[in-house]
PDB file of C-alpha atoms in Angstrom:
ATOM      1  CA  LEU H 142       3.244  22.180  -0.067  1.00 44.00           C
ATOM      2  CA  SER H 143       1.731  20.752  -3.206  1.00 49.00           C
ATOM      3  CA  GLY H 144       4.146  19.542  -5.838  1.00 53.00           C
ATOM      4  CA  ARG H 145       7.170  19.439  -3.533  1.00 70.00           C
ATOM      5  CA  LEU H 146       9.203  16.429  -2.437  1.00 74.00           C
ATOM      6  CA  LEU H 147      11.235  16.315   0.689  1.00 78.00           C
ATOM      7  CA  VAL H 148      14.005  13.637   0.580  1.00 83.00           C
ATOM      8  CA  LEU H 149      15.451  12.347   3.836  1.00 85.00           C
ATOM      9  CA  GLU H 150      18.521  10.099   3.531  1.00 88.00           C
ATOM     10  CA  HIS H 151      19.840   7.432   5.828  1.00 88.00           C
ATOM     11  CA  HIS H 152      22.874   5.156   5.916  1.00 90.00           C
ATOM     12  CA  ARG H 153      21.370   1.841   6.885  1.00 90.00           C
ATOM     13  CA  GLU H 154      22.764  -0.869   4.566  1.00 91.00           C
ATOM     14  CA  ASP H 155      19.958  -3.316   5.351  1.00 89.00           C
ATOM     15  CA  ILE H 156      17.306  -0.981   3.796  1.00 91.00           C
ATOM     16  CA  SER H 157      19.417   0.798   1.207  1.00 90.00           C
ATOM     17  CA  HIS H 158      17.266  -0.620  -1.588  1.00 91.00           C
ATOM     18  CA  ILE H 159      13.988   0.685  -0.097  1.00 91.00           C
ATOM     19  CA  ILE H 160      12.436   4.003  -0.891  1.00 89.00           C
ATOM     20  CA  LEU H 161       9.544   5.044   1.368  1.00 89.00           C
ATOM     21  CA  ALA H 162       7.215   7.738   0.019  1.00 87.00           C
ATOM     22  CA  ASP H 163       4.490   9.367   2.067  1.00 87.00           C
ATOM     23  CA  THR H 164       1.826  10.398  -0.445  1.00 84.00           C
ATOM     24  CA  PRO H 165      -0.750  13.159  -0.108  1.00 77.00           C
ATOM     25  CA  ASP H 166      -4.279  12.003   0.780  1.00 76.00           C
ATOM     26  CA  LEU H 167      -5.924  10.120  -2.074  1.00 74.00           C
ATOM     27  CA  ASP H 168      -9.040  12.224  -1.617  1.00 74.00           C
ATOM     28  CA  SER H 169      -7.159  15.541  -1.508  1.00 75.00           C
ATOM     29  CA  VAL H 170      -9.014  18.506  -3.047  1.00 80.00           C
ATOM     30  CA  GLU H 171      -5.810  19.302  -4.917  1.00 81.00           C
ATOM     31  CA  ARG H 172      -5.728  17.505  -8.261  1.00 83.00           C
ATOM     32  CA  VAL H 173      -1.931  17.573  -8.357  1.00 84.00           C
ATOM     33  CA  ASN H 174      -1.853  15.724  -4.972  1.00 82.00           C
ATOM     34  CA  ARG H 175      -4.158  12.991  -6.292  1.00 83.00           C
ATOM     35  CA  ARG H 176      -1.978  12.689  -9.421  1.00 86.00           C
ATOM     36  CA  PHE H 177       1.198  12.525  -7.363  1.00 85.00           C
ATOM     37  CA  ALA H 178      -0.329   9.712  -5.184  1.00 86.00           C
ATOM     38  CA  GLU H 179      -1.382   7.823  -8.345  1.00 86.00           C
ATOM     39  CA  ASP H 180       2.132   8.192  -9.905  1.00 88.00           C
ATOM     40  CA  LEU H 181       3.784   6.824  -6.760  1.00 88.00           C
ATOM     41  CA  TYR H 182       1.293   3.966  -6.639  1.00 89.00           C
ATOM     42  CA  GLN H 183       2.250   2.958 -10.164  1.00 88.00           C
ATOM     43  CA  LEU H 184       5.900   2.814  -9.117  1.00 88.00           C
ATOM     44  CA  ALA H 185       5.288   0.932  -5.804  1.00 89.00           C
ATOM     45  CA  ASP H 186       6.289  -2.650  -5.176  1.00 88.00           C
ATOM     46  CA  ALA H 187       4.486  -2.606  -1.870  1.00 93.00           C
ATOM     47  CA  VAL H 188       1.932  -0.286  -0.180  1.00 93.00           C
ATOM     48  CA  ILE H 189       1.740   0.736   3.465  1.00 94.00           C
ATOM     49  CA  PHE H 190      -1.900   1.723   3.642  1.00 91.00           C
ATOM     50  CA  VAL H 191      -2.163   4.107   6.651  1.00 90.00           C
ATOM     51  CA  SER H 192      -5.588   5.238   7.706  1.00 86.00           C
ATOM     52  CA  SER H 193      -7.541   6.429  10.663  1.00 81.00           C
ATOM     53  CA  GLN H 194     -10.688   5.029  12.200  1.00 76.00           C
ATOM     54  CA  GLU H 195     -12.888   7.620  10.565  1.00 69.00           C
ATOM     55  CA  LYS H 196     -11.444   7.236   7.057  1.00 65.00           C
ATOM     56  CA  TYR H 197     -10.518   3.737   6.171  1.00 58.00           C
ATOM     57  CA  ALA H 198     -14.031   2.772   5.106  1.00 58.00           C
ATOM     58  CA  ASP H 199     -14.570   5.960   3.077  1.00 75.00           C
ATOM     59  CA  GLU H 200     -15.006   5.509  -0.676  1.00 80.00           C
ATOM     60  CA  VAL H 201     -11.677   6.713  -2.008  1.00 80.00           C
ATOM     61  CA  PRO H 202      -9.468   4.770   0.477  1.00 81.00           C
ATOM     62  CA  TYR H 203     -11.767   1.762   0.039  1.00 83.00           C
ATOM     63  CA  LEU H 204     -11.374   1.827  -3.705  1.00 87.00           C
ATOM     64  CA  LEU H 205      -7.618   2.055  -3.401  1.00 87.00           C
ATOM     65  CA  LEU H 206      -7.539  -0.873  -0.968  1.00 88.00           C
ATOM     66  CA  LEU H 207      -9.596  -2.947  -3.484  1.00 89.00           C
ATOM     67  CA  ARG H 208      -7.191  -1.948  -6.224  1.00 90.00           C
ATOM     68  CA  ILE H 209      -4.112  -2.853  -4.134  1.00 90.00           C
ATOM     69  CA  LEU H 210      -5.517  -6.327  -3.507  1.00 88.00           C
ATOM     70  CA  ARG H 211      -6.734  -6.808  -7.133  1.00 87.00           C
ATOM     71  CA  ASP H 212      -3.251  -5.692  -8.355  1.00 87.00           C
ATOM     72  CA  GLN H 213      -1.731  -8.257  -5.905  1.00 86.00           C
ATOM     73  CA  ARG H 214       0.543  -5.655  -4.381  1.00 88.00           C
ATOM     74  CA  LEU H 215       2.264  -6.441  -1.154  1.00 91.00           C
ATOM     75  CA  CYS H 216       0.067  -4.564   1.354  1.00 93.00           C
ATOM     76  CA  TYR H 217       0.391  -3.502   4.937  1.00 95.00           C
ATOM     77  CA  PHE H 218      -2.757  -2.030   6.472  1.00 93.00           C
ATOM     78  CA  ILE H 219      -2.106   0.306   9.437  1.00 93.00           C
ATOM     79  CA  LEU H 220      -4.841   1.896  11.535  1.00 91.00           C
ATOM     80  CA  ASN H 221      -3.183   4.943  12.990  1.00 90.00           C
ATOM     81  CA  LYS H 222      -4.262   6.533  16.304  1.00 88.00           C
ATOM     82  CA  ALA H 223      -6.386   3.506  17.082  1.00 89.00           C
ATOM     83  CA  GLU H 224      -8.582   3.592  20.131  1.00 88.00           C
ATOM     84  CA  GLU H 225      -7.706   1.117  22.879  1.00 86.00           C
ATOM     85  CA  SER H 226     -11.010  -0.691  22.273  1.00 88.00           C
ATOM     86  CA  SER H 227     -10.291  -1.250  18.546  1.00 88.00           C
ATOM     87  CA  THR H 228      -9.369  -4.749  17.466  1.00 90.00           C
ATOM     88  CA  LYS H 229      -8.251  -6.353  14.232  1.00 92.00           C
ATOM     89  CA  GLU H 230     -11.571  -8.245  14.257  1.00 91.00           C
ATOM     90  CA  ASP H 231     -13.420  -4.887  14.152  1.00 89.00           C
ATOM     91  CA  ILE H 232     -11.426  -3.895  11.099  1.00 87.00           C
ATOM     92  CA  LEU H 233     -11.773  -7.222   9.400  1.00 89.00           C
ATOM     93  CA  SER H 234     -15.548  -7.142  10.048  1.00 89.00           C
ATOM     94  CA  THR H 235     -15.865  -3.688   8.508  1.00 85.00           C
ATOM     95  CA  LEU H 236     -13.705  -4.642   5.527  1.00 84.00           C
ATOM     96  CA  GLU H 237     -15.463  -7.910   4.961  1.00 84.00           C
ATOM     97  CA  GLY H 238     -18.818  -6.056   5.091  1.00 83.00           C
ATOM     98  CA  ALA H 239     -17.446  -3.980   2.186  1.00 81.00           C
ATOM     99  CA  ARG H 240     -16.239  -7.075   0.348  1.00 83.00           C
ATOM    100  CA  VAL H 241     -12.558  -6.452   1.059  1.00 85.00           C
ATOM    101  CA  SER H 242     -10.666  -9.616   1.928  1.00 86.00           C
ATOM    102  CA  LEU H 243      -7.526  -8.763   3.871  1.00 88.00           C
ATOM    103  CA  ALA H 244      -5.643 -11.308   6.002  1.00 89.00           C
ATOM    104  CA  ARG H 245      -5.539 -10.656   9.757  1.00 91.00           C
ATOM    105  CA  ASP H 246      -1.703 -10.789   9.669  1.00 92.00           C
ATOM    106  CA  ARG H 247      -1.668  -7.827   7.255  1.00 94.00           C
ATOM    107  CA  ILE H 248      -3.338  -5.443   9.784  1.00 94.00           C
ATOM    108  CA  TRP H 249      -1.689  -3.466  12.544  1.00 95.00           C
ATOM    109  CA  LEU H 250      -3.274  -1.055  15.001  1.00 93.00           C
ATOM    110  CA  PHE H 251      -1.029   1.771  16.269  1.00 92.00           C
ATOM    111  CA  PRO H 252      -2.237   3.660  19.362  1.00 89.00           C
ATOM    112  CA  TYR H 253      -2.595   7.387  19.693  1.00 86.00           C
ATOM    113  CA  ILE H 254       0.567   8.682  21.318  1.00 84.00           C
ATOM    114  CA  PRO H 255       0.300  12.352  22.318  1.00 83.00           C
ATOM    115  CA  ASN H 256       3.880  12.971  23.596  1.00 84.00           C
ATOM    116  CA  HIS H 257       7.044  12.102  21.667  1.00 82.00           C
ATOM    117  CA  PRO H 258       5.315   9.701  19.282  1.00 80.00           C
ATOM    118  CA  SER H 259       8.390   8.835  17.252  1.00 81.00           C
ATOM    119  CA  ARG H 260      10.182   7.566  20.299  1.00 83.00           C
ATOM    120  CA  ALA H 261       7.182   5.820  21.847  1.00 85.00           C
ATOM    121  CA  ILE H 262       5.910   4.100  18.717  1.00 88.00           C
ATOM    122  CA  ALA H 263       9.265   2.327  18.318  1.00 87.00           C
ATOM    123  CA  GLN H 264       8.532   0.508  21.605  1.00 88.00           C
ATOM    124  CA  ASP H 265       4.925  -0.429  20.654  1.00 90.00           C
ATOM    125  CA  PRO H 266       4.454  -4.189  20.158  1.00 92.00           C
ATOM    126  CA  ALA H 267       2.250  -3.688  17.085  1.00 92.00           C
ATOM    127  CA  PHE H 268       4.854  -1.453  15.458  1.00 93.00           C
ATOM    128  CA  ARG H 269       7.652  -3.954  16.250  1.00 94.00           C
ATOM    129  CA  ASP H 270       5.525  -6.713  14.603  1.00 95.00           C
ATOM    130  CA  PHE H 271       4.890  -4.572  11.556  1.00 96.00           C
ATOM    131  CA  GLN H 272       8.541  -3.529  11.333  1.00 95.00           C
ATOM    132  CA  GLY H 273       9.790  -7.119  11.575  1.00 95.00           C
ATOM    133  CA  LEU H 274       7.468  -8.363   8.751  1.00 95.00           C
ATOM    134  CA  PHE H 275       8.150  -5.366   6.585  1.00 95.00           C
ATOM    135  CA  LEU H 276      11.912  -5.692   6.884  1.00 94.00           C
ATOM    136  CA  LYS H 277      11.724  -9.445   6.271  1.00 94.00           C
ATOM    137  CA  GLU H 278       9.469  -9.249   3.289  1.00 94.00           C
ATOM    138  CA  LEU H 279      11.341  -6.412   1.688  1.00 93.00           C
ATOM    139  CA  SER H 280      14.827  -7.614   2.634  1.00 93.00           C
ATOM    140  CA  MET H 281      17.689  -7.780   0.057  1.00 92.00           C
ATOM    141  CA  LYS H 282      17.384 -11.554   0.295  1.00 93.00           C
ATOM    142  CA  GLN H 283      13.686 -11.465  -0.722  1.00 92.00           C
ATOM    143  CA  LEU H 284      14.164  -8.901  -3.476  1.00 90.00           C
ATOM    144  CA  PRO H 285      14.715 -11.370  -6.396  1.00 92.00           C
ATOM    145  CA  ASP H 286      11.505 -13.265  -5.534  1.00 92.00           C
ATOM    146  CA  LEU H 287       9.590 -10.004  -5.131  1.00 89.00           C
ATOM    147  CA  ARG H 288      10.878  -8.744  -8.486  1.00 89.00           C
ATOM    148  CA  ARG H 289       9.856 -12.041 -10.205  1.00 92.00           C
ATOM    149  CA  LYS H 290       6.368 -11.778  -8.749  1.00 89.00           C
ATOM    150  CA  ILE H 291       6.081  -8.169  -9.917  1.00 88.00           C
ATOM    151  CA  LEU H 292       7.296  -9.063 -13.435  1.00 91.00           C
ATOM    152  CA  ARG H 293       4.833 -11.919 -13.676  1.00 91.00           C
ATOM    153  CA  ARG H 294       2.065  -9.487 -12.568  1.00 87.00           C
ATOM    154  CA  HIS H 295       3.130  -7.026 -15.236  1.00 87.00           C
ATOM    155  CA  ALA H 296       3.307  -9.804 -17.851  1.00 94.00           C
ATOM    156  CA  ARG H 297      -0.189 -10.975 -16.951  1.00 91.00           C
ATOM    157  CA  ASP H 298      -1.559  -7.404 -17.095  1.00 89.00           C
ATOM    158  CA  LEU H 299       0.153  -6.823 -20.488  1.00 94.00           C
ATOM    159  CA  GLN H 300      -1.216 -10.127 -21.824  1.00 96.00           C
ATOM    160  CA  GLN H 301      -4.710  -9.126 -20.717  1.00 95.00           C
ATOM    161  CA  THR H 302      -4.368  -5.777 -22.412  1.00 95.00           C
ATOM    162  CA  LEU H 303      -3.082  -7.370 -25.620  1.00 97.00           C
ATOM    163  CA  ASP H 304      -5.929  -9.932 -25.566  1.00 96.00           C
ATOM    164  CA  ARG H 305      -8.441  -7.081 -25.357  1.00 96.00           C
ATOM    165  CA  PHE H 306      -6.657  -5.265 -28.210  1.00 96.00           C
ATOM    166  CA  VAL H 307      -6.702  -8.385 -30.359  1.00 97.00           C
ATOM    167  CA  ALA H 308     -10.409  -8.935 -29.645  1.00 96.00           C
ATOM    168  CA  ILE H 309     -11.177  -5.351 -30.692  1.00 97.00           C
ATOM    169  CA  ALA H 310      -9.115  -5.643 -33.821  1.00 96.00           C
ATOM    170  CA  ASP H 311     -10.860  -8.933 -34.692  1.00 96.00           C
ATOM    171  CA  ARG H 312     -14.261  -7.290 -34.281  1.00 96.00           C
ATOM    172  CA  GLU H 313     -13.135  -4.353 -36.422  1.00 95.00           C
ATOM    173  CA  GLU H 314     -11.825  -6.694 -39.123  1.00 95.00           C
ATOM    174  CA  GLU H 315     -15.168  -8.639 -39.111  1.00 95.00           C
ATOM    175  CA  ALA H 316     -17.127  -5.386 -39.332  1.00 94.00           C
ATOM    176  CA  ALA H 317     -14.981  -4.201 -42.273  1.00 91.00           C
TER     177      ALA H 317
END
């Protein structure tokens, strides 16, 4: 339901500092869903970009992926319900054709699992690889470095905004 949030708690100490949020589709017809997704993106330190074969090259997901990379957010690209014939090279080729540069080691393909997917996916080698990297990069030990990178990114963005403001103010002063 639009505008509602379901909170599921856990008691794992190793990930007690992590909040995972599943956003509505970015191209939802509901404006409130798009706004909710944008608000969560603004708060995110990392993004798990989950898509399907038929959607990842669509315009809205494509633009978000470009933004994630431009913003230098930690990004994990997951192709969900991937066909057996799909490869990382296929995805890289499609993305590179759209001028999106994503490293091969940032892409995971999860198979379609019709029965008991939550149990079966935990045994999938691609999921285990993703989980290992995710838990390593977002571990408590890595948190200070991640925070420093995020603060540097915010400082750079703020400096760019201030530089634009000063340039506008200078032009206004010259015109006056």
